[in-house]
């Protein structure tokens, strides 16, 4: 007779993944399958909440990932699976565990996890697109350099100089790159304490992603050689905020003047009308962070 205690112990060491239909439209799309027996989205979310709590109480680690019905249908077609079975949904969810964006369940209600999952999905899609831009960039006809690799190395150096040159405080940087069919946006948070020097940026370690995402998006803008912008806002520990700005031009980061930074921050992007400047914010020129662009 099997030792149920040992089996239970092993079960706790087997992680699981739940494919979540967070969007009512995605939920409605799955209702065309007879084997999907839920008919109310709110009731479905309540059941997911209960299941997650139950698994956590058993000591089972669970990851929640977004379940996309269109991707599911494509997966089943490629694998020759019947999409109207629980077994096929299970196989697709197992694929999500290794390839799709997901978040570990930590007790947060499903309703609160949904926007975090959407943000995580957008972050991964942005990184994948930017990485594809770098991979397709090719080699320089003049020097034979790999354009994507060169751009990534320059972007990593520029980001390190960016935070180091901003002085002490909490730093919030936003990089925006238009690519024609989409707008790539990446955000970086960092902190520099004490004398200016090389900062420890979150995301360069194997367990982090924020700085890697930021550098990849900036590198994509450099490789494309088109327009783009970068804004750095620093909150000092004992004072107000400082704002610096740069524009991408010819594959390089060009510092903006203080007046240009002020105009960018104090203009409504939708209407073009002036907006009152924020109290306590010091609009400063950008500073040199980038080497001259190579002849790509």
Tab-separated table of C-alpha atoms in Angstrom:
chain	number	residue	atom	x	y	z
A	1	UNK	CA	0.000	0.000	0.000
A	2	UNK	CA	1.323	3.427	-0.989
A	3	UNK	CA	2.498	5.807	1.710
A	4	UNK	CA	0.002	8.669	1.289
A	5	UNK	CA	2.097	10.994	3.453
A	6	UNK	CA	5.034	10.750	1.065
A	7	UNK	CA	2.730	11.243	-1.903
A	8	UNK	CA	1.276	14.352	-0.269
A	9	UNK	CA	4.766	15.695	0.375
A	10	UNK	CA	5.708	15.192	-3.272
A	11	UNK	CA	2.494	16.862	-4.406
A	12	UNK	CA	3.480	19.993	-2.492
A	13	UNK	CA	6.743	20.092	-4.424
A	14	UNK	CA	5.051	20.020	-7.843
A	15	UNK	CA	4.366	23.601	-9.010
A	16	UNK	CA	1.252	24.398	-10.983
A	17	UNK	CA	0.026	26.976	-13.493
A	18	UNK	CA	-3.481	28.372	-13.937
A	19	UNK	CA	-4.414	29.916	-17.266
A	20	UNK	CA	-6.640	32.858	-16.381
A	21	UNK	CA	-9.330	34.259	-18.681
A	22	UNK	CA	-9.057	37.767	-17.272
A	23	UNK	CA	-10.942	39.575	-20.030
A	24	UNK	CA	-14.721	39.099	-20.415
A	25	UNK	CA	-14.250	38.911	-24.192
A	26	UNK	CA	-11.728	36.079	-23.854
A	27	UNK	CA	-14.091	34.308	-21.468
A	28	UNK	CA	-16.938	34.646	-23.981
A	29	UNK	CA	-14.714	33.213	-26.731
A	30	UNK	CA	-14.061	30.058	-24.673
A	31	UNK	CA	-17.761	29.461	-24.124
A	32	UNK	CA	-18.041	28.091	-27.662
A	33	UNK	CA	-16.411	24.909	-26.367
A	34	UNK	CA	-18.879	22.523	-24.709
A	35	UNK	CA	-16.239	21.193	-22.344
A	36	UNK	CA	-15.797	24.688	-20.894
A	37	UNK	CA	-18.702	24.627	-18.483
A	38	UNK	CA	-18.679	28.146	-16.987
A	39	UNK	CA	-21.330	30.589	-18.170
A	40	UNK	CA	-20.656	33.621	-15.940
A	41	UNK	CA	-17.328	35.435	-15.874
A	42	UNK	CA	-17.640	36.730	-12.317
A	43	UNK	CA	-18.537	33.264	-11.060
A	44	UNK	CA	-15.543	31.873	-12.957
A	45	UNK	CA	-13.200	34.395	-11.285
A	46	UNK	CA	-14.605	33.493	-7.853
A	47	UNK	CA	-13.870	29.825	-8.510
A	48	UNK	CA	-10.320	30.670	-9.609
A	49	UNK	CA	-9.865	32.670	-6.411
A	50	UNK	CA	-11.080	29.731	-4.311
A	51	UNK	CA	-8.825	27.289	-6.157
A	52	UNK	CA	-5.743	29.467	-5.694
A	53	UNK	CA	-6.432	29.819	-1.981
A	54	UNK	CA	-6.929	26.075	-1.648
A	55	UNK	CA	-3.651	25.280	-3.411
A	56	UNK	CA	-1.789	27.824	-1.265
A	57	UNK	CA	-3.202	26.264	1.897
A	58	UNK	CA	-1.752	22.931	0.742
A	59	UNK	CA	1.660	24.535	0.300
A	60	UNK	CA	1.554	24.272	-3.503
A	61	UNK	CA	3.274	27.018	-5.497
A	62	UNK	CA	1.046	28.262	-8.320
A	63	UNK	CA	1.732	30.659	-11.181
A	64	UNK	CA	-1.099	32.585	-12.816
A	65	UNK	CA	-0.787	33.279	-16.550
A	66	UNK	CA	-3.101	34.947	-19.039
A	67	UNK	CA	-5.003	32.482	-21.239
A	68	UNK	CA	-5.448	33.788	-24.797
A	69	UNK	CA	-8.202	31.950	-26.764
A	70	UNK	CA	-6.689	32.875	-30.147
A	71	UNK	CA	-3.280	31.558	-29.170
A	72	UNK	CA	-4.992	28.471	-27.764
A	73	UNK	CA	-6.812	27.789	-31.044
A	74	UNK	CA	-3.550	28.191	-32.996
A	75	UNK	CA	-1.735	25.911	-30.561
A	76	UNK	CA	-4.346	23.175	-30.964
A	77	UNK	CA	-4.244	23.487	-34.760
A	78	UNK	CA	-0.448	23.221	-34.815
A	79	UNK	CA	-0.406	20.257	-32.418
A	80	UNK	CA	-3.350	18.455	-34.008
A	81	UNK	CA	-5.382	18.648	-30.776
A	82	UNK	CA	-9.114	18.866	-30.273
A	83	UNK	CA	-9.594	22.316	-28.666
A	84	UNK	CA	-12.855	21.226	-27.024
A	85	UNK	CA	-11.234	19.128	-24.296
A	86	UNK	CA	-9.881	19.844	-20.835
A	87	UNK	CA	-6.743	17.854	-21.724
A	88	UNK	CA	-5.923	20.266	-24.571
A	89	UNK	CA	-6.420	23.263	-22.312
A	90	UNK	CA	-4.103	21.642	-19.800
A	91	UNK	CA	-1.381	21.127	-22.412
A	92	UNK	CA	-1.669	24.733	-23.569
A	93	UNK	CA	-1.493	25.997	-19.986
A	94	UNK	CA	1.638	23.908	-19.451
A	95	UNK	CA	3.155	25.692	-22.450
A	96	UNK	CA	2.274	29.043	-20.870
A	97	UNK	CA	4.254	28.059	-17.793
A	98	UNK	CA	7.439	28.009	-19.830
A	99	UNK	CA	6.862	30.672	-22.469
A	100	UNK	CA	4.136	33.094	-21.413
A	101	UNK	CA	4.096	35.935	-18.894
A	102	UNK	CA	2.947	34.878	-15.453
A	103	UNK	CA	2.972	35.897	-11.822
A	104	UNK	CA	3.316	33.723	-8.711
A	105	UNK	CA	0.230	33.606	-6.532
A	106	UNK	CA	0.945	35.328	-3.230
A	107	UNK	CA	-2.552	35.607	-1.797
A	108	UNK	CA	-3.556	38.641	-3.849
A	109	UNK	CA	-7.196	38.524	-5.033
A	110	UNK	CA	-7.594	37.652	-8.709
A	111	UNK	CA	-9.207	41.036	-9.412
A	112	UNK	CA	-6.042	42.739	-8.165
A	113	UNK	CA	-3.780	40.379	-10.125
A	114	UNK	CA	-5.413	41.115	-13.487
A	115	UNK	CA	-3.844	44.558	-14.114
A	116	UNK	CA	-0.472	43.216	-12.964
A	117	UNK	CA	-0.758	40.331	-15.422
A	118	UNK	CA	-1.734	42.697	-18.243
A	119	UNK	CA	1.276	44.893	-17.450
A	120	UNK	CA	3.546	41.840	-17.379
A	121	UNK	CA	2.197	40.673	-20.750
A	122	UNK	CA	2.784	44.131	-22.239
A	123	UNK	CA	6.307	44.213	-20.801
A	124	UNK	CA	7.202	40.862	-22.320
A	125	UNK	CA	5.685	41.764	-25.695
A	126	UNK	CA	7.689	45.017	-25.723
A	127	UNK	CA	10.930	43.234	-24.885
A	128	UNK	CA	10.328	40.538	-27.517
A	129	UNK	CA	9.627	43.144	-30.185
A	130	UNK	CA	12.707	45.213	-29.262
A	131	UNK	CA	14.886	42.088	-29.169
A	132	UNK	CA	13.590	41.122	-32.622
A	133	UNK	CA	14.536	44.591	-33.919
A	134	UNK	CA	18.096	44.057	-32.685
A	135	UNK	CA	18.263	40.556	-34.144
A	136	UNK	CA	17.131	41.800	-37.570
A	137	UNK	CA	19.426	44.845	-37.626
A	138	UNK	CA	22.162	43.013	-39.536
A	139	UNK	CA	25.769	44.109	-39.915
A	140	UNK	CA	27.296	47.458	-40.777
A	141	UNK	CA	28.263	47.631	-44.462
A	142	UNK	CA	31.313	49.757	-43.627
A	143	UNK	CA	32.857	48.092	-40.571
A	144	UNK	CA	31.127	44.707	-40.421
A	145	UNK	CA	29.925	45.249	-36.835
A	146	UNK	CA	26.789	43.507	-35.625
A	147	UNK	CA	24.481	46.524	-35.386
A	148	UNK	CA	22.176	45.009	-32.767
A	149	UNK	CA	25.010	43.948	-30.456
A	150	UNK	CA	26.771	47.276	-30.834
A	151	UNK	CA	23.552	49.172	-30.053
A	152	UNK	CA	22.910	47.042	-26.964
A	153	UNK	CA	26.408	47.636	-25.608
A	154	UNK	CA	26.104	51.398	-26.190
A	155	UNK	CA	22.659	51.481	-24.574
A	156	UNK	CA	23.901	49.610	-21.485
A	157	UNK	CA	26.786	52.060	-21.118
A	158	UNK	CA	24.464	55.036	-21.611
A	159	UNK	CA	22.023	53.844	-18.949
A	160	UNK	CA	24.826	53.356	-16.416
A	161	UNK	CA	26.124	56.867	-17.123
A	162	UNK	CA	22.578	58.216	-16.996
A	163	UNK	CA	21.904	57.101	-13.447
A	164	UNK	CA	25.434	57.777	-12.218
A	165	UNK	CA	25.305	61.330	-13.560
A	166	UNK	CA	21.898	62.088	-12.065
A	167	UNK	CA	23.293	62.316	-8.537
A	168	UNK	CA	21.809	60.917	-5.358
A	169	UNK	CA	18.146	60.054	-4.992
A	170	UNK	CA	15.431	57.839	-6.454
A	171	UNK	CA	15.505	57.767	-10.258
A	172	UNK	CA	12.579	57.122	-12.593
A	173	UNK	CA	13.463	56.942	-16.296
A	174	UNK	CA	11.085	56.484	-19.232
A	175	UNK	CA	12.243	55.604	-22.748
A	176	UNK	CA	9.798	55.888	-25.654
A	177	UNK	CA	10.568	54.668	-29.177
A	178	UNK	CA	8.087	54.911	-32.093
A	179	UNK	CA	8.678	52.079	-34.578
A	180	UNK	CA	5.964	52.672	-37.154
A	181	UNK	CA	3.517	49.967	-36.124
A	182	UNK	CA	3.825	50.367	-32.359
A	183	UNK	CA	5.198	52.540	-29.571
A	184	UNK	CA	7.847	50.865	-27.433
A	185	UNK	CA	7.908	52.155	-23.862
A	186	UNK	CA	10.172	50.991	-21.053
A	187	UNK	CA	10.511	52.207	-17.472
A	188	UNK	CA	13.504	51.976	-15.150
A	189	UNK	CA	13.699	52.599	-11.401
A	190	UNK	CA	17.014	52.911	-9.600
A	191	UNK	CA	18.507	54.538	-6.548
A	192	UNK	CA	21.904	56.149	-6.076
A	193	UNK	CA	23.086	56.813	-2.539
A	194	UNK	CA	26.191	58.660	-1.402
A	195	UNK	CA	28.803	60.109	-3.766
A	196	UNK	CA	28.131	59.775	-7.496
A	197	UNK	CA	29.496	56.554	-8.888
A	198	UNK	CA	28.542	53.404	-10.766
A	199	UNK	CA	25.046	52.550	-9.475
A	200	UNK	CA	23.701	49.106	-8.822
A	201	UNK	CA	20.811	48.962	-11.272
A	202	UNK	CA	17.929	46.554	-10.669
A	203	UNK	CA	17.466	44.147	-13.540
A	204	UNK	CA	21.054	43.446	-14.642
A	205	UNK	CA	21.128	40.434	-12.341
A	206	UNK	CA	19.768	37.118	-13.664
A	207	UNK	CA	16.675	37.383	-11.469
A	208	UNK	CA	15.637	40.869	-12.607
A	209	UNK	CA	14.282	42.211	-15.871
A	210	UNK	CA	13.546	45.920	-15.575
A	211	UNK	CA	16.964	47.267	-16.569
A	212	UNK	CA	17.366	44.596	-19.253
A	213	UNK	CA	14.028	45.608	-20.772
A	214	UNK	CA	14.972	49.289	-20.628
A	215	UNK	CA	18.369	48.764	-22.258
A	216	UNK	CA	16.844	46.558	-24.976
A	217	UNK	CA	14.213	49.159	-25.900
A	218	UNK	CA	16.792	51.969	-25.947
A	219	UNK	CA	19.123	49.793	-28.038
A	220	UNK	CA	16.303	49.115	-30.517
A	221	UNK	CA	15.842	52.866	-30.924
A	222	UNK	CA	19.568	53.315	-31.500
A	223	UNK	CA	19.654	50.493	-34.062
A	224	UNK	CA	16.658	51.877	-35.940
A	225	UNK	CA	18.219	55.329	-36.076
A	226	UNK	CA	14.860	57.086	-35.917
A	227	UNK	CA	13.071	59.275	-33.421
A	228	UNK	CA	12.626	58.638	-29.722
A	229	UNK	CA	12.977	60.213	-26.335
A	230	UNK	CA	14.188	59.581	-22.812
A	231	UNK	CA	13.226	61.411	-19.627
A	232	UNK	CA	14.879	60.995	-16.233
A	233	UNK	CA	13.182	62.241	-13.077
A	234	UNK	CA	15.098	62.148	-9.813
A	235	UNK	CA	13.559	62.631	-6.375
A	236	UNK	CA	16.180	63.745	-3.884
A	237	UNK	CA	16.028	62.402	-0.345
A	238	UNK	CA	15.714	65.851	1.187
A	239	UNK	CA	14.591	68.089	-1.664
A	240	UNK	CA	12.473	68.468	-4.774
A	241	UNK	CA	12.534	66.693	-8.121
A	242	UNK	CA	15.010	67.143	-10.941
A	243	UNK	CA	14.049	66.374	-14.557
A	244	UNK	CA	16.471	65.807	-17.446
A	245	UNK	CA	15.691	64.889	-21.047
A	246	UNK	CA	17.231	63.483	-24.233
A	247	UNK	CA	16.089	62.827	-27.780
A	248	UNK	CA	17.189	60.047	-30.095
A	249	UNK	CA	18.682	61.356	-33.303
A	250	UNK	CA	20.728	59.463	-35.846
A	251	UNK	CA	21.024	56.502	-33.529
A	252	UNK	CA	22.392	58.507	-30.607
A	253	UNK	CA	21.099	60.166	-27.434
A	254	UNK	CA	21.270	63.950	-27.701
A	255	UNK	CA	20.824	66.017	-24.504
A	256	UNK	CA	17.901	68.453	-24.503
A	257	UNK	CA	18.241	72.004	-23.252
A	258	UNK	CA	16.501	73.011	-20.027
A	259	UNK	CA	13.964	74.974	-22.089
A	260	UNK	CA	13.201	71.923	-24.245
A	261	UNK	CA	12.758	69.745	-21.155
A	262	UNK	CA	10.416	72.353	-19.663
A	263	UNK	CA	8.386	72.555	-22.884
A	264	UNK	CA	8.117	68.767	-23.137
A	265	UNK	CA	6.883	68.453	-19.563
A	266	UNK	CA	4.611	71.475	-19.654
A	267	UNK	CA	2.758	70.778	-22.904
A	268	UNK	CA	-0.357	68.608	-23.193
A	269	UNK	CA	0.618	65.811	-25.635
A	270	UNK	CA	-2.959	65.503	-26.951
A	271	UNK	CA	-3.899	69.154	-27.427
A	272	UNK	CA	-0.524	70.884	-27.631
A	273	UNK	CA	-1.746	73.416	-25.081
A	274	UNK	CA	0.567	74.618	-22.280
A	275	UNK	CA	0.285	72.960	-18.886
A	276	UNK	CA	1.242	74.643	-15.630
A	277	UNK	CA	4.671	73.487	-14.371
A	278	UNK	CA	4.732	71.298	-11.291
A	279	UNK	CA	5.629	72.943	-8.016
A	280	UNK	CA	9.075	72.048	-6.733
A	281	UNK	CA	10.306	70.519	-9.998
A	282	UNK	CA	13.630	71.722	-11.419
A	283	UNK	CA	13.760	71.297	-15.212
A	284	UNK	CA	17.397	70.785	-16.169
A	285	UNK	CA	19.253	70.083	-19.420
A	286	UNK	CA	20.297	66.570	-20.275
A	287	UNK	CA	23.962	65.639	-19.904
A	288	UNK	CA	26.312	63.578	-22.039
A	289	UNK	CA	25.700	59.849	-21.612
A	290	UNK	CA	26.285	58.468	-25.100
A	291	UNK	CA	29.339	58.104	-27.299
A	292	UNK	CA	29.089	59.336	-30.899
A	293	UNK	CA	27.020	56.870	-32.946
A	294	UNK	CA	29.051	54.507	-35.181
A	295	UNK	CA	28.649	54.758	-38.952
A	296	UNK	CA	25.834	52.240	-39.226
